[in-house]
Tab-separated table of C-alpha atoms and ligand atoms in Angstrom:
chain	number	residue	atom	x	y	z
A	1175	MET	CA	0.000	0.000	0.000
A	1176	ARG	CA	1.364	3.433	-0.920
A	1177	GLU	CA	1.495	5.688	2.111
A	1178	ILE	CA	-0.087	9.104	1.767
A	1179	TYR	CA	1.683	11.068	4.444
A	1180	LEU	CA	-0.256	14.144	5.537
A	1181	ASP	CA	1.022	14.381	9.099
A	1182	ASN	CA	3.952	16.710	8.562
A	1183	ASN	CA	3.250	18.837	11.634
A	1184	ALA	CA	4.019	15.692	13.647
A	1185	THR	CA	7.260	15.039	11.799
A	1186	THR	CA	8.676	15.266	8.296
A	1187	LYS	CA	10.637	13.020	5.989
A	1188	VAL	CA	14.373	13.710	6.062
A	1189	ASP	CA	15.184	15.274	2.702
A	1190	GLU	CA	17.646	13.036	0.780
A	1191	ARG	CA	19.907	16.063	0.244
A	1192	VAL	CA	19.966	16.597	3.998
A	1193	PHE	CA	20.751	12.932	4.608
A	1194	GLU	CA	23.630	12.986	2.101
A	1195	GLU	CA	25.075	16.059	3.807
A	1196	MET	CA	25.106	14.395	7.241
A	1197	ARG	CA	26.116	10.882	6.142
A	1198	PRO	CA	29.963	11.305	6.239
A	1199	TYR	CA	29.841	12.591	9.809
A	1200	PHE	CA	29.124	9.198	11.371
A	1201	CYS	CA	31.787	6.722	10.209
A	1202	GLU	CA	34.335	8.881	8.372
A	1203	LEU	CA	34.444	12.409	9.765
A	1204	TYR	CA	33.594	11.544	13.346
A	1205	GLY	CA	36.056	13.910	15.067
A	1206	ASN	CA	35.073	16.063	18.022
A	1207	PRO	CA	34.759	19.667	16.870
A	1208	SER	CA	36.432	20.846	20.099
A	1209	SER	CA	39.641	18.886	19.391
A	1210	MET	CA	42.800	20.785	18.498
A	1211	HIS	CA	43.806	18.447	15.660
A	1212	PHE	CA	42.889	18.722	11.991
A	1213	PHE	CA	40.439	15.815	12.257
A	1214	GLY	CA	38.212	17.690	14.709
A	1215	GLY	CA	38.874	21.010	12.984
A	1216	GLN	CA	37.270	19.935	9.724
A	1217	VAL	CA	34.093	19.030	11.621
A	1218	GLN	CA	34.179	22.382	13.427
A	1219	LYS	CA	34.189	24.096	10.024
A	1220	LYS	CA	31.025	22.234	8.992
A	1221	VAL	CA	29.337	23.056	12.317
A	1222	ASP	CA	30.213	26.729	11.707
A	1223	GLU	CA	28.750	26.467	8.220
A	1224	ALA	CA	25.559	24.924	9.637
A	1225	ARG	CA	25.279	27.736	12.177
A	1226	ALA	CA	25.628	30.303	9.401
A	1227	ARG	CA	22.955	28.533	7.328
A	1228	VAL	CA	20.471	28.482	10.202
A	1229	ALA	CA	21.244	32.133	10.941
A	1230	SER	CA	20.691	33.066	7.318
A	1231	LEU	CA	17.216	31.468	7.238
A	1232	LEU	CA	16.259	33.404	10.374
A	1233	GLY	CA	17.888	36.704	9.372
A	1234	ALA	CA	20.031	36.295	12.492
A	1235	LEU	CA	23.739	36.386	13.314
A	1236	PRO	CA	25.622	33.079	13.578
A	1237	ASP	CA	26.554	33.665	17.226
A	1238	GLU	CA	22.852	34.016	18.073
A	1239	ILE	CA	22.263	30.342	17.180
A	1240	VAL	CA	22.479	27.744	19.962
A	1241	PHE	CA	22.115	24.100	18.919
A	1242	THR	CA	19.993	21.961	21.237
A	1243	ALA	CA	18.533	18.449	21.180
A	1244	CYS	CA	14.952	19.372	20.210
A	1245	GLY	CA	12.260	22.013	20.184
A	1246	THR	CA	11.193	20.959	23.664
A	1247	GLU	CA	14.659	21.604	25.060
A	1248	SER	CA	14.788	25.020	23.391
A	1249	ASP	CA	11.414	25.972	24.904
A	1250	ASN	CA	12.423	24.740	28.352
A	1251	ALA	CA	15.821	26.445	28.210
A	1252	ALA	CA	14.345	29.829	27.204
A	1253	ILE	CA	11.800	29.922	30.026
A	1254	ARG	CA	14.175	28.624	32.691
A	1255	SER	CA	16.839	31.087	31.636
A	1256	ALA	CA	14.499	34.059	32.027
A	1257	LEU	CA	13.552	32.964	35.537
A	1258	GLU	CA	17.213	32.760	36.513
A	1259	VAL	CA	18.045	36.071	34.905
A	1260	PHE	CA	15.251	37.796	36.871
A	1261	PRO	CA	15.060	35.899	40.178
A	1262	GLU	CA	12.950	38.669	41.700
A	1263	LYS	CA	10.232	38.400	39.015
A	1264	ARG	CA	7.594	35.726	39.604
A	1265	HIS	CA	5.169	36.129	36.709
A	1266	ILE	CA	5.089	34.209	33.395
A	1267	ILE	CA	2.642	34.773	30.561
A	1268	THR	CA	1.816	32.184	27.937
A	1269	SER	CA	-1.339	31.107	26.084
A	1270	ARG	CA	-3.848	28.318	26.544
A	1271	VAL	CA	-3.030	26.827	23.140
A	1272	GLU	CA	0.734	26.322	23.485
A	1273	HIS	CA	2.432	23.018	22.815
A	1274	PRO	CA	2.984	20.963	26.001
A	1275	ALA	CA	6.721	21.799	25.728
A	1276	VAL	CA	5.749	25.255	27.019
A	1277	LEU	CA	2.435	24.630	28.740
A	1278	THR	CA	3.486	21.717	30.940
A	1279	GLN	CA	6.562	23.566	32.070
A	1280	CYS	CA	4.552	26.679	32.937
A	1281	ARG	CA	1.982	24.624	34.836
A	1282	ASN	CA	4.775	22.903	36.772
A	1283	LEU	CA	6.246	26.302	37.613
A	1284	SER	CA	2.881	27.503	38.888
A	1285	LYS	CA	2.998	24.634	41.412
A	1286	ARG	CA	6.375	25.987	42.534
A	1287	GLY	CA	5.002	29.415	43.381
A	1288	TYR	CA	5.222	31.271	40.077
A	1289	ARG	CA	2.209	33.246	38.906
A	1290	VAL	CA	1.331	31.921	35.457
A	1291	THR	CA	-1.165	33.660	33.193
A	1292	GLU	CA	-2.511	31.685	30.236
A	1293	LEU	CA	-3.955	34.069	27.652
A	1294	ASN	CA	-7.281	33.147	26.087
A	1295	VAL	CA	-7.889	32.831	22.382
A	1296	ASP	CA	-11.050	33.632	20.429
A	1297	GLY	CA	-13.127	31.281	18.267
A	1298	ASN	CA	-10.517	31.507	15.520
A	1299	GLY	CA	-7.721	30.609	17.894
A	1300	GLN	CA	-6.465	34.180	17.786
A	1301	LEU	CA	-4.890	36.213	20.618
A	1302	ASP	CA	-6.220	39.416	22.096
A	1303	LEU	CA	-3.236	41.772	22.232
A	1304	ASN	CA	-5.146	44.170	24.501
A	1305	GLU	CA	-5.389	41.378	27.051
A	1306	LEU	CA	-1.624	40.836	26.779
A	1307	GLU	CA	-0.951	44.549	27.213
A	1308	ARG	CA	-3.192	44.648	30.279
A	1309	LEU	CA	-1.594	41.624	31.928
A	1310	VAL	CA	2.137	42.106	31.378
A	1311	ASP	CA	3.628	44.010	34.316
A	1312	GLU	CA	6.882	44.768	36.136
A	1313	ASP	CA	6.742	41.348	37.794
A	1314	THR	CA	6.665	39.516	34.412
A	1315	ALA	CA	9.948	37.714	33.714
A	1316	ILE	CA	9.021	36.201	30.369
A	1317	VAL	CA	6.195	35.992	27.881
A	1318	SER	CA	6.232	32.825	25.754
A	1319	LEU	CA	3.783	32.684	22.840
A	1320	MET	CA	3.908	30.308	19.910
A	1321	TYR	CA	4.455	31.662	16.392
A	1322	ALA	CA	2.072	29.206	14.765
A	1323	ASN	CA	-0.155	26.561	16.268
A	1324	ASN	CA	0.701	22.936	15.546
A	1325	GLU	CA	-2.951	21.784	15.462
A	1326	THR	CA	-4.670	24.569	13.547
A	1327	GLY	CA	-1.774	26.392	11.876
A	1328	VAL	CA	-3.085	29.706	13.283
A	1329	ILE	CA	-0.356	32.362	13.203
A	1330	PHE	CA	-0.174	34.715	16.188
A	1331	PRO	CA	0.739	38.427	15.692
A	1332	ILE	CA	4.090	37.711	17.307
A	1333	GLU	CA	5.928	40.887	16.322
A	1334	GLU	CA	3.200	43.084	17.821
A	1335	ALA	CA	3.139	40.936	20.941
A	1336	ALA	CA	6.933	41.140	21.297
A	1337	LYS	CA	6.860	44.947	21.043
A	1338	ILE	CA	4.225	45.192	23.777
A	1339	VAL	CA	6.262	42.928	26.045
A	1340	LYS	CA	9.575	44.693	25.435
A	1341	LYS	CA	8.040	48.025	26.491
A	1342	LYS	CA	7.330	46.492	29.908
A	1343	GLY	CA	10.888	45.152	30.357
A	1344	ALA	CA	10.117	41.415	30.203
A	1345	LEU	CA	11.827	38.912	27.899
A	1346	PHE	CA	9.912	37.603	24.900
A	1347	HIS	CA	10.220	34.027	23.657
A	1348	THR	CA	8.383	32.395	20.790
A	1349	ASP	CA	8.026	28.706	19.987
A	1350	ALA	CA	8.443	28.893	16.211
A	1351	VAL	CA	8.788	25.127	15.754
A	1352	GLN	CA	5.892	25.010	13.276
A	1353	ALA	CA	6.624	28.326	11.585
A	1354	VAL	CA	10.292	28.049	10.595
A	1355	GLY	CA	10.716	26.931	7.012
A	1356	LYS	CA	7.040	27.535	6.222
A	1357	ILE	CA	6.829	31.308	6.518
A	1358	PRO	CA	9.602	33.913	6.342
A	1359	LEU	CA	11.075	35.226	9.597
A	1360	ASN	CA	13.587	38.024	10.010
A	1361	MET	CA	15.230	38.380	13.377
A	1362	ALA	CA	17.207	41.423	12.196
A	1363	GLU	CA	13.980	43.433	12.218
A	1364	SER	CA	12.310	41.774	15.153
A	1365	ALA	CA	11.718	42.461	18.823
A	1366	ILE	CA	11.854	38.741	19.718
A	1367	ASP	CA	14.541	37.855	22.298
A	1368	MET	CA	14.486	34.069	21.965
A	1369	LEU	CA	12.988	31.690	19.404
A	1370	SER	CA	12.792	27.879	19.301
A	1371	LEU	CA	12.929	25.603	16.300
A	1372	SER	CA	13.157	21.874	15.714
A	1373	GLY	CA	14.933	19.942	12.960
A	1374	HIS	CA	12.397	17.197	12.384
A	1375	LYS	CA	9.667	19.657	11.403
A	1376	LEU	CA	11.685	20.916	8.437
A	1377	HIS	CA	13.127	17.786	6.851
A	1378	ALA	CA	16.136	17.376	9.155
A	1379	PRO	CA	16.309	14.396	11.519
A	1380	LYS	CA	14.718	14.077	14.932
A	1381	GLY	CA	16.815	15.017	17.942
A	1382	VAL	CA	18.209	18.384	16.914
A	1383	GLY	CA	16.848	21.820	17.668
A	1384	VAL	CA	17.927	25.427	17.896
A	1385	LEU	CA	17.390	28.207	20.347
A	1386	TYR	CA	17.939	31.624	18.828
A	1387	VAL	CA	19.167	34.041	21.516
A	1388	ARG	CA	19.412	37.681	20.450
A	1389	ARG	CA	22.828	39.268	20.994
A	1390	GLY	CA	22.843	41.057	24.333
A	1391	THR	CA	19.944	39.020	25.773
A	1392	PRO	CA	20.961	37.800	29.229
A	1393	PHE	CA	21.020	34.008	29.205
A	1394	ARG	CA	21.653	31.278	31.785
A	1395	PRO	CA	22.298	27.772	30.419
A	1396	MET	CA	20.182	24.823	31.415
A	1397	LEU	CA	23.000	22.318	30.702
A	1398	VAL	CA	26.372	23.200	32.196
A	1399	GLY	CA	29.700	21.470	31.689
A	1400	GLY	CA	31.981	22.053	28.707
A	1401	HIS	CA	32.310	25.299	26.765
A	1402	GLN	CA	30.300	24.207	23.724
A	1403	GLU	CA	27.892	26.691	22.143
A	1404	ARG	CA	29.773	29.553	23.854
A	1405	GLY	CA	28.813	28.185	27.244
A	1406	ARG	CA	25.086	28.355	26.484
A	1407	ARG	CA	24.547	24.593	26.059
A	1408	ALA	CA	27.192	22.199	27.311
A	1409	GLY	CA	27.647	18.736	25.810
A	1410	THR	CA	29.556	17.430	22.791
A	1411	GLU	CA	27.741	18.591	19.706
A	1412	ASN	CA	25.454	16.228	17.774
A	1413	THR	CA	27.571	17.086	14.754
A	1414	ALA	CA	25.868	15.027	12.035
A	1415	SER	CA	22.431	16.310	13.011
A	1416	ILE	CA	23.635	19.894	13.337
A	1417	ILE	CA	25.106	19.671	9.831
A	1418	ALA	CA	21.778	18.220	8.660
A	1419	MET	CA	19.917	21.074	10.326
A	1420	GLY	CA	22.111	23.565	8.489
A	1421	LYS	CA	21.377	21.906	5.143
A	1422	ALA	CA	17.638	21.752	5.883
A	1423	CYS	CA	17.621	25.472	6.658
A	1424	GLN	CA	19.568	26.236	3.486
A	1425	LEU	CA	17.016	24.282	1.412
A	1426	ALA	CA	14.126	25.979	3.220
A	1427	GLU	CA	15.584	29.399	2.478
A	1428	GLN	CA	16.158	28.513	-1.158
A	1429	TYR	CA	12.760	26.962	-1.881
A	1430	MET	CA	10.330	28.270	0.755
A	1431	ALA	CA	8.615	30.897	-1.381
A	1432	ASP	CA	7.874	28.473	-4.257
A	1433	GLU	CA	7.010	25.556	-2.022
A	1434	ALA	CA	4.707	27.546	0.219
A	1435	GLY	CA	2.689	28.680	-2.809
A	1436	ARG	CA	2.369	25.154	-4.189
A	1437	VAL	CA	1.550	23.687	-0.773
A	1438	ARG	CA	-1.029	26.396	-0.069
A	1439	GLU	CA	-2.796	25.672	-3.374
A	1440	MET	CA	-3.029	21.973	-2.522
A	1441	ARG	CA	-4.207	22.705	1.030
A	1442	ASP	CA	-6.845	25.143	-0.235
A	1443	ARG	CA	-8.113	22.633	-2.806
A	1444	LEU	CA	-8.368	19.958	-0.132
A	1445	GLU	CA	-10.270	22.373	2.112
A	1446	ARG	CA	-12.632	23.489	-0.669
A	1447	GLU	CA	-13.448	19.999	-1.855
A	1448	LEU	CA	-13.914	18.464	1.587
A	1449	THR	CA	-16.191	21.244	2.805
A	1450	ALA	CA	-18.230	20.954	-0.411
A	1451	LEU	CA	-18.521	17.154	-0.241
A	1452	ILE	CA	-19.077	16.689	3.497
A	1453	PRO	CA	-22.028	18.464	5.120
A	1454	ASN	CA	-21.658	20.078	8.554
A	1455	THR	CA	-17.960	20.835	8.559
A	1456	ARG	CA	-16.036	23.846	9.799
A	1457	ILE	CA	-12.418	24.845	9.481
A	1458	ASN	CA	-10.729	25.353	12.822
A	1459	GLY	CA	-8.945	28.700	12.614
A	1460	GLY	CA	-10.440	29.287	9.153
A	1461	GLY	CA	-11.200	32.954	9.823
A	1462	THR	CA	-7.634	34.067	10.511
A	1463	GLU	CA	-4.100	33.834	9.139
A	1464	ARG	CA	-2.802	30.264	9.034
A	1465	LEU	CA	0.283	28.334	7.940
A	1466	PRO	CA	0.042	27.368	4.275
A	1467	ASN	CA	0.414	23.653	4.985
A	1468	THR	CA	-2.152	23.017	7.738
A	1469	LEU	CA	-5.826	22.110	7.531
A	1470	SER	CA	-7.780	21.352	10.703
A	1471	ILE	CA	-11.271	20.343	9.720
A	1472	ALA	CA	-14.064	19.638	12.193
A	1473	MET	CA	-16.857	17.300	11.133
A	1474	GLU	CA	-19.929	17.124	13.307
A	1475	PHE	CA	-21.306	13.881	14.756
A	1476	VAL	CA	-18.260	11.718	14.125
A	1477	GLU	CA	-15.322	10.745	16.234
A	1478	GLY	CA	-11.735	11.504	15.249
A	1479	GLU	CA	-10.119	8.209	16.214
A	1480	GLY	CA	-12.573	6.269	14.032
A	1481	ILE	CA	-11.855	8.534	11.067
A	1482	LEU	CA	-8.108	8.133	11.522
A	1483	LEU	CA	-8.308	4.345	11.639
A	1484	LEU	CA	-10.409	4.167	8.485
A	1485	LEU	CA	-8.122	6.639	6.702
A	1486	SER	CA	-5.123	4.613	7.837
A	1487	GLU	CA	-6.650	1.478	6.248
A	1488	LYS	CA	-6.447	3.381	2.968
A	1489	GLY	CA	-2.828	4.367	3.582
A	1490	ILE	CA	-3.658	7.934	4.586
A	1491	CYS	CA	-1.782	9.328	7.602
A	1492	ALA	CA	-3.398	12.284	9.353
A	1493	SER	CA	-3.878	13.223	12.966
A	1494	SER	CA	-6.737	14.087	15.293
A	1495	GLY	CA	-6.884	16.800	17.886
A	1496	SER	CA	-7.987	14.342	20.551
A	1497	ALA	CA	-5.767	12.765	23.144
A	1498	CYS	CA	-6.853	9.608	24.866
A	1499	THR	CA	-6.607	10.423	28.548
A	1500	SER	CA	-7.538	7.993	31.302
A	1501	GLY	CA	-9.805	5.974	29.077
A	1502	SER	CA	-11.969	8.892	27.969
A	1503	LEU	CA	-11.446	10.711	24.707
A	1504	GLU	CA	-10.799	14.325	25.575
A	1505	PRO	CA	-10.887	16.868	22.758
A	1506	SER	CA	-7.605	18.765	22.385
A	1507	HIS	CA	-6.812	21.671	24.712
A	1508	VAL	CA	-6.390	23.868	21.636
A	1509	LEU	CA	-9.892	23.237	20.274
A	1510	ARG	CA	-11.379	23.525	23.760
A	1511	ALA	CA	-9.665	26.884	24.273
A	1512	MET	CA	-11.145	28.038	20.949
A	1513	GLY	CA	-14.609	27.085	22.163
A	1514	VAL	CA	-15.119	24.591	19.337
A	1515	PRO	CA	-18.406	22.841	20.214
A	1516	PHE	CA	-18.039	19.370	21.687
A	1517	THR	CA	-19.829	17.757	18.719
A	1518	CYS	CA	-17.210	19.256	16.355
A	1519	ALA	CA	-14.081	19.009	18.494
A	1520	HIS	CA	-14.341	15.231	18.613
A	1521	GLY	CA	-14.503	14.955	14.849
A	1522	SER	CA	-11.539	17.219	14.119
A	1523	ILE	CA	-8.814	15.964	11.814
A	1524	ARG	CA	-5.556	17.668	10.942
A	1525	PHE	CA	-3.976	17.270	7.535
A	1526	SER	CA	-0.501	18.785	7.305
A	1527	LEU	CA	1.320	18.945	3.971
A	1528	SER	CA	4.986	19.296	3.014
A	1529	ARG	CA	7.239	19.808	0.004
A	1530	PHE	CA	6.783	16.101	-0.734
A	1531	THR	CA	2.973	16.225	-0.908
A	1532	THR	CA	1.552	15.644	-4.392
A	1533	ASP	CA	-1.757	16.379	-6.109
A	1534	ASP	CA	-2.347	12.603	-6.139
A	1535	ASP	CA	-2.158	12.575	-2.328
A	1536	ILE	CA	-4.804	15.293	-2.162
A	1537	ASP	CA	-7.012	13.448	-4.684
A	1538	ALA	CA	-6.788	10.295	-2.568
A	1539	VAL	CA	-8.101	12.115	0.527
A	1540	ILE	CA	-10.871	13.815	-1.419
A	1541	GLU	CA	-11.961	10.402	-2.660
A	1542	ALA	CA	-11.598	8.526	0.647
A	1543	LEU	CA	-12.874	10.867	3.339
A	1544	PRO	CA	-16.494	11.700	2.337
A	1545	PRO	CA	-17.651	8.023	2.286
A	1546	ILE	CA	-15.828	7.381	5.593
A	1547	ILE	CA	-17.722	10.243	7.250
A	1548	ALA	CA	-21.041	9.111	5.761
A	1549	ARG	CA	-20.408	5.575	7.040
A	1550	LEU	CA	-19.469	6.730	10.559
A	1551	ARG	CA	-22.419	9.096	10.770
A	1552	ALA	CA	-24.756	6.281	9.749
A	1553	MET	CA	-23.354	4.163	12.594
A	1554	SER	CA	-23.570	6.717	15.423
A	1555	PRO	CA	-26.878	7.569	17.166
A	1556	PHE	CA	-26.156	11.341	16.923
A	1557	GLY	CA	-25.140	10.955	13.319
A	1558	ARG	CA	-28.321	9.021	12.449
A	1559	GLU	CA	-30.425	11.708	14.116
A	1560	PHE	CA	-28.600	14.298	12.029
A	1561	LEU	CA	-29.030	12.302	8.787
A	1562	ASN	CA	-32.768	11.916	9.456
A	1563	LYS	CA	-33.303	15.645	9.893
B	1833	PLP	N1	6.490	23.152	19.803
B	1833	PLP	C1	5.610	22.877	18.839
B	1833	PLP	C2	4.673	23.937	18.365
B	1833	PLP	C3	5.576	21.599	18.263
B	1833	PLP	O1	4.695	21.312	17.294
B	1833	PLP	C4	6.491	20.615	18.737
B	1833	PLP	C5	6.456	19.238	18.204
B	1833	PLP	O2	5.406	18.701	17.905
B	1833	PLP	C6	7.390	20.973	19.750
B	1833	PLP	C7	7.365	22.248	20.256
B	1833	PLP	C8	8.383	19.985	20.288
B	1833	PLP	O3	9.457	19.799	19.391
B	1833	PLP	P1	10.385	18.502	19.546
B	1833	PLP	O4	9.595	17.346	19.082
B	1833	PLP	O5	11.584	18.777	18.673
B	1833	PLP	O6	10.771	18.423	20.974
């Protein structure tokens, strides 16, 4: 069975060009970049090149790039650093729709005496900047807001938010794991202090991330030990993956504009056709700016896990917003925060495209999904009631 992979916000295929770039750094060029000899030195040069490539994609300076092990580590490191930099400040602001890499940490900190404010979002999943302005105060150490949401693709007005926060003297961090490589970012003209990204969301391997730290931003490392990453993240570098990350960023910079247009057209066609063919659907976040590759579609009177299993039987990989917690199927915290009605939140499916998505993949979903929904609705008591109306 051919797999139709439309779950790219979960992880992406490693681009062959990226894989070829990293391949020699396992069995041939395995030196430690910190070594004084030529064998380590040649690896150091490639790590420097990777740093420059990441910086170029972000419009940043190479020394503002800190390699980490994943997006989660970058998020954790940014928030922890701010709390160490400002030990007297006890307030953190984030939003209700963040990835657990931010949200779980903030909730843990609230149990340790920090005051944590989770900003609300509206029905489109959008922030209210007036609420942010009202809530950020002299006690706020850091505001951490995601650039784009992993479930809905909704893009927050991050530059405006950062400006508001900077005026009040707090640090501003953004989790840009889903945004980097999909939409252009330019740190040279930004008020953002720290920004997280993750390799496996942009066709590099899993297990490598980056924390961008603006020059002059006070920073305290989470991992201490050796002098790697200018003392901001100790530990021998994951050289092959860092080199892969550099290549992935170079490819993203080179092709993003073209790819984003092509991907957006396919996503929009999928959205148009599915909403025309399946009654009682709504697009989560459909009324605001979204990533070009993400479609979160809510279908009333059906249940996400059932849809995913039936799609999977046809080779189609997507994802649902539900998480199975303690035996009951809870709709996602993102959709709940958006006030998506219970009957829709349960039947929400996310399709996320990439540079490797084809028109044939989109055709396959358009053909497979409508009969699956009709079949599931016919089987469920709510669905039958709806069909009989
Ligand atoms: N932040 C967002 C928005 C994400 O989508 C993810 C991954 O799904 C992460 C953080 C975590 O990244 P990683 O898997 O590299 O730890």
